Each structure stands twice: as structure tokens, then as C-alpha cells.
mmCIF file of C-alpha atoms in Angstrom:
data_model
loop_
_atom_site.group_PDB
_atom_site.id
_atom_site.type_symbol
_atom_site.label_atom_id
_atom_site.label_comp_id
_atom_site.label_asym_id
_atom_site.label_seq_id
_atom_site.Cartn_x
_atom_site.Cartn_y
_atom_site.Cartn_z
ATOM 1 C CA UNK A 24 71.972 82.399 166.733
ATOM 2 C CA UNK A 25 73.444 78.939 166.288
ATOM 3 C CA UNK A 26 73.648 77.737 162.703
ATOM 4 C CA UNK A 27 73.594 74.205 164.123
ATOM 5 C CA UNK A 28 70.304 74.290 165.977
ATOM 6 C CA UNK A 29 68.694 71.556 163.880
ATOM 7 C CA UNK A 30 69.831 68.869 161.459
ATOM 8 C CA UNK A 31 67.800 67.494 158.556
ATOM 9 C CA UNK A 32 68.055 63.721 158.117
ATOM 10 C CA UNK A 33 66.922 61.980 154.951
ATOM 11 C CA UNK A 34 65.093 58.700 155.385
ATOM 12 C CA UNK A 35 63.217 56.142 153.318
ATOM 13 C CA UNK A 36 59.450 55.871 153.678
ATOM 14 C CA UNK A 37 59.537 52.337 155.111
ATOM 15 C CA UNK A 38 61.902 53.366 157.942
ATOM 16 C CA UNK A 39 59.888 56.518 158.633
ATOM 17 C CA UNK A 40 56.701 54.476 158.915
ATOM 18 C CA UNK A 41 58.357 52.090 161.390
ATOM 19 C CA UNK A 42 59.603 55.029 163.479
ATOM 20 C CA UNK A 43 56.087 56.430 163.655
ATOM 21 C CA UNK A 44 54.660 53.065 164.707
ATOM 22 C CA UNK A 45 57.306 52.760 167.433
ATOM 23 C CA UNK A 46 56.621 56.287 168.647
ATOM 24 C CA UNK A 47 52.859 55.708 168.791
ATOM 25 C CA UNK A 48 53.541 52.507 170.755
ATOM 26 C CA UNK A 49 55.306 54.577 173.431
ATOM 27 C CA UNK A 50 58.974 54.217 172.455
ATOM 28 C CA UNK A 51 60.657 57.402 173.674
ATOM 29 C CA UNK A 52 64.265 56.823 172.556
ATOM 30 C CA UNK A 53 65.097 55.805 169.000
ATOM 31 C CA UNK A 54 68.198 55.515 166.825
ATOM 32 C CA UNK A 55 68.796 56.622 163.243
ATOM 33 C CA UNK A 56 71.515 54.382 161.738
ATOM 34 C CA UNK A 57 74.009 55.808 159.222
ATOM 35 C CA UNK A 58 76.627 54.077 157.093
ATOM 36 C CA UNK A 59 80.123 54.993 158.252
ATOM 37 C CA UNK A 60 80.867 58.004 160.428
ATOM 38 C CA UNK A 61 78.320 60.546 159.251
ATOM 39 C CA UNK A 62 75.777 62.713 160.978
ATOM 40 C CA UNK A 63 75.384 65.672 163.258
ATOM 41 C CA UNK A 64 77.935 66.208 165.977
ATOM 42 C CA UNK A 65 75.602 68.539 167.803
ATOM 43 C CA UNK A 66 72.085 69.863 167.413
ATOM 44 C CA UNK A 67 69.022 70.429 169.536
ATOM 45 C CA UNK A 68 66.518 69.165 167.010
ATOM 46 C CA UNK A 69 66.381 66.582 164.236
ATOM 47 C CA UNK A 70 64.080 67.022 161.253
ATOM 48 C CA UNK A 71 63.079 64.045 159.122
ATOM 49 C CA UNK A 72 62.737 64.401 155.367
ATOM 50 C CA UNK A 73 61.138 61.354 153.723
ATOM 51 C CA UNK A 74 62.561 60.833 150.243
ATOM 52 C CA UNK A 75 60.905 59.456 147.077
ATOM 53 C CA UNK A 76 58.095 58.965 146.470
ATOM 54 C CA UNK A 77 56.863 61.046 149.460
ATOM 55 C CA UNK A 78 59.317 63.972 149.184
ATOM 56 C CA UNK A 79 58.193 65.795 152.340
ATOM 57 C CA UNK A 80 59.556 66.965 155.646
ATOM 58 C CA UNK A 81 57.447 64.772 157.938
ATOM 59 C CA UNK A 82 58.677 65.002 161.517
ATOM 60 C CA UNK A 83 60.948 66.222 164.263
ATOM 61 C CA UNK A 84 62.600 64.914 167.416
ATOM 62 C CA UNK A 85 64.991 66.021 170.147
ATOM 63 C CA UNK A 86 68.628 65.182 169.402
ATOM 64 C CA UNK A 87 70.255 63.178 172.215
ATOM 65 C CA UNK A 88 73.689 62.141 170.952
ATOM 66 C CA UNK A 89 75.761 60.838 168.069
ATOM 67 C CA UNK A 90 77.677 57.620 168.680
ATOM 68 C CA UNK A 91 80.163 56.124 166.226
ATOM 69 C CA UNK A 92 81.933 52.814 166.333
ATOM 70 C CA UNK A 93 81.895 49.134 165.592
ATOM 71 C CA UNK A 94 78.572 48.120 164.034
ATOM 72 C CA UNK A 95 78.177 44.951 166.111
ATOM 73 C CA UNK A 96 79.012 46.681 169.410
ATOM 74 C CA UNK A 97 76.542 49.489 168.721
ATOM 75 C CA UNK A 98 73.846 46.958 167.828
ATOM 76 C CA UNK A 99 74.448 45.081 171.087
ATOM 77 C CA UNK A 100 74.047 48.283 173.086
ATOM 78 C CA UNK A 101 71.321 50.162 171.170
ATOM 79 C CA UNK A 102 69.795 47.689 168.698
ATOM 80 C CA UNK A 103 66.458 47.778 170.499
ATOM 81 C CA UNK A 104 66.195 51.504 169.681
ATOM 82 C CA UNK A 105 66.554 51.026 165.907
ATOM 83 C CA UNK A 106 63.833 50.425 163.321
ATOM 84 C CA UNK A 107 65.276 47.016 162.466
ATOM 85 C CA UNK A 108 63.327 43.922 163.443
ATOM 86 C CA UNK A 109 66.468 41.851 164.023
ATOM 87 C CA UNK A 110 70.247 41.762 163.643
ATOM 88 C CA UNK A 111 69.985 40.181 160.184
ATOM 89 C CA UNK A 112 67.930 43.076 158.843
ATOM 90 C CA UNK A 113 70.394 45.543 160.411
ATOM 91 C CA UNK A 114 73.368 43.776 158.783
ATOM 92 C CA UNK A 115 71.561 43.715 155.435
ATOM 93 C CA UNK A 116 71.039 47.474 155.708
ATOM 94 C CA UNK A 117 74.715 48.088 156.513
ATOM 95 C CA UNK A 118 76.067 45.766 153.840
ATOM 96 C CA UNK A 119 79.809 45.314 154.300
ATOM 97 C CA UNK A 120 80.171 48.340 156.600
ATOM 98 C CA UNK A 121 81.824 47.509 159.919
ATOM 99 C CA UNK A 122 81.781 51.079 161.248
ATOM 100 C CA UNK A 123 78.553 52.966 161.711
ATOM 101 C CA UNK A 124 76.940 55.988 163.315
ATOM 102 C CA UNK A 125 73.945 55.846 165.626
ATOM 103 C CA UNK A 126 72.071 59.127 166.004
ATOM 104 C CA UNK A 127 70.007 58.843 169.159
ATOM 105 C CA UNK A 128 66.909 60.975 169.586
ATOM 106 C CA UNK A 129 63.773 61.129 171.674
ATOM 107 C CA UNK A 130 60.165 62.245 171.459
ATOM 108 C CA UNK A 131 59.553 61.794 167.738
ATOM 109 C CA UNK A 132 56.629 63.884 166.516
ATOM 110 C CA UNK A 133 54.914 63.846 163.154
ATOM 111 C CA UNK A 134 54.339 67.309 161.710
ATOM 112 C CA UNK A 135 50.697 68.328 161.480
ATOM 113 C CA UNK A 136 51.443 69.960 158.142
ATOM 114 C CA UNK A 137 54.260 68.137 156.306
ATOM 115 C CA UNK A 138 56.363 70.414 154.116
ATOM 116 C CA UNK A 139 56.847 69.428 150.457
ATOM 117 C CA UNK A 140 60.306 69.358 148.892
ATOM 118 C CA UNK A 141 59.631 72.490 146.835
ATOM 119 C CA UNK A 142 58.891 74.502 149.993
ATOM 120 C CA UNK A 143 61.906 73.031 151.758
ATOM 121 C CA UNK A 144 64.302 73.877 148.907
ATOM 122 C CA UNK A 145 62.834 77.363 148.652
ATOM 123 C CA UNK A 146 63.615 77.992 152.318
ATOM 124 C CA UNK A 147 67.056 76.351 152.102
ATOM 125 C CA UNK A 148 67.960 78.262 148.946
ATOM 126 C CA UNK A 149 69.123 75.240 146.975
ATOM 127 C CA UNK A 150 68.144 72.883 144.213
ATOM 128 C CA UNK A 151 68.589 69.603 146.109
ATOM 129 C CA UNK A 152 69.216 68.169 149.570
ATOM 130 C CA UNK A 153 72.594 66.722 150.470
ATOM 131 C CA UNK A 154 72.281 62.973 151.102
ATOM 132 C CA UNK A 155 74.332 63.329 154.273
ATOM 133 C CA UNK A 156 71.900 65.861 155.759
ATOM 134 C CA UNK A 157 72.092 69.559 156.569
ATOM 135 C CA UNK A 158 72.393 71.831 159.589
ATOM 136 C CA UNK A 159 69.949 74.727 159.858
ATOM 137 C CA UNK A 160 69.423 77.560 162.327
ATOM 138 C CA UNK A 161 66.604 77.893 164.862
ATOM 139 C CA UNK A 162 64.605 80.416 162.860
ATOM 140 C CA UNK A 163 64.512 78.194 159.788
ATOM 141 C CA UNK A 164 63.763 75.103 161.888
ATOM 142 C CA UNK A 165 60.765 76.908 163.406
ATOM 143 C CA UNK A 166 59.542 77.911 159.933
ATOM 144 C CA UNK A 167 59.803 74.332 158.687
ATOM 145 C CA UNK A 168 58.064 72.701 161.652
ATOM 146 C CA UNK A 169 55.031 75.000 162.069
#
């Protein structure tokens, strides 16, 4: 069984809410933007953990691809798939970063029963989540998303 079936991404509540609005409006493909070159190289599934104050695993989506490169070039190609309302907001998010990672995914779904941090850490066997995210196997992904 692949230990890299799913990848947990950590997101802020405001970005999660925008993703959900976009999904409900019919947007199939979306992008999760990371500072620098970080993120899953491969996975079948992405899981979204919403950090403080929510502290819950809230959703899942199908992983499409990870693209790294020049921040402006990636915006020009995939900016319409991000949660950002315009290039200025995107640049504010990135700060002085000129290199970035776009994690493309499709079919975002909100979990019917979000999983609280305590449950998540219990299943992961740790005391905190890594800010960069975490790979998990299929069995654990199924446990977390049902």
C-alpha cells in the first residue's frame, strides 16, 4: 500500500472559505499556492486541514499535479484557478518570494463530518502537524474522510 496516497495541506480559514465558494459555483480545477518549492510530488488525494481557530480536517480533492517555478509565470498561466481575487492579493500573499509552488487539484468536496485536530493527531500518532503538510496512506485517508 502506498504511503503517499494522500497529502494533508494546512490552510487558513479565509482561503478555505473561498475555495468552498468557488467549488459551489462550479469551479472544477483549483490551485493551492505555496511559498517556495514545497508540496506533494505525487498523491491521489489532497486533504485540507483548516488551522486556528477552526482546527479541523474539512475537505478533500483529487490531486492533479504540482508545478513549481517563477511566481509571475505561474500566475499568468493558472491565476484564475487560485483563491486570490487579483494579482495584487497574490503578490501580497507571496511577499518577496519569486519562486512558488502551485498544487493543482479538482473536485473539492467538504467533509460531511469534519475531523477535529485531536482526532487527527490521534490517528497520525503525533503531537502537532507539520506546517509543510504530510503524506498518509490510503487506509488512513479513508478513516479521516468518512
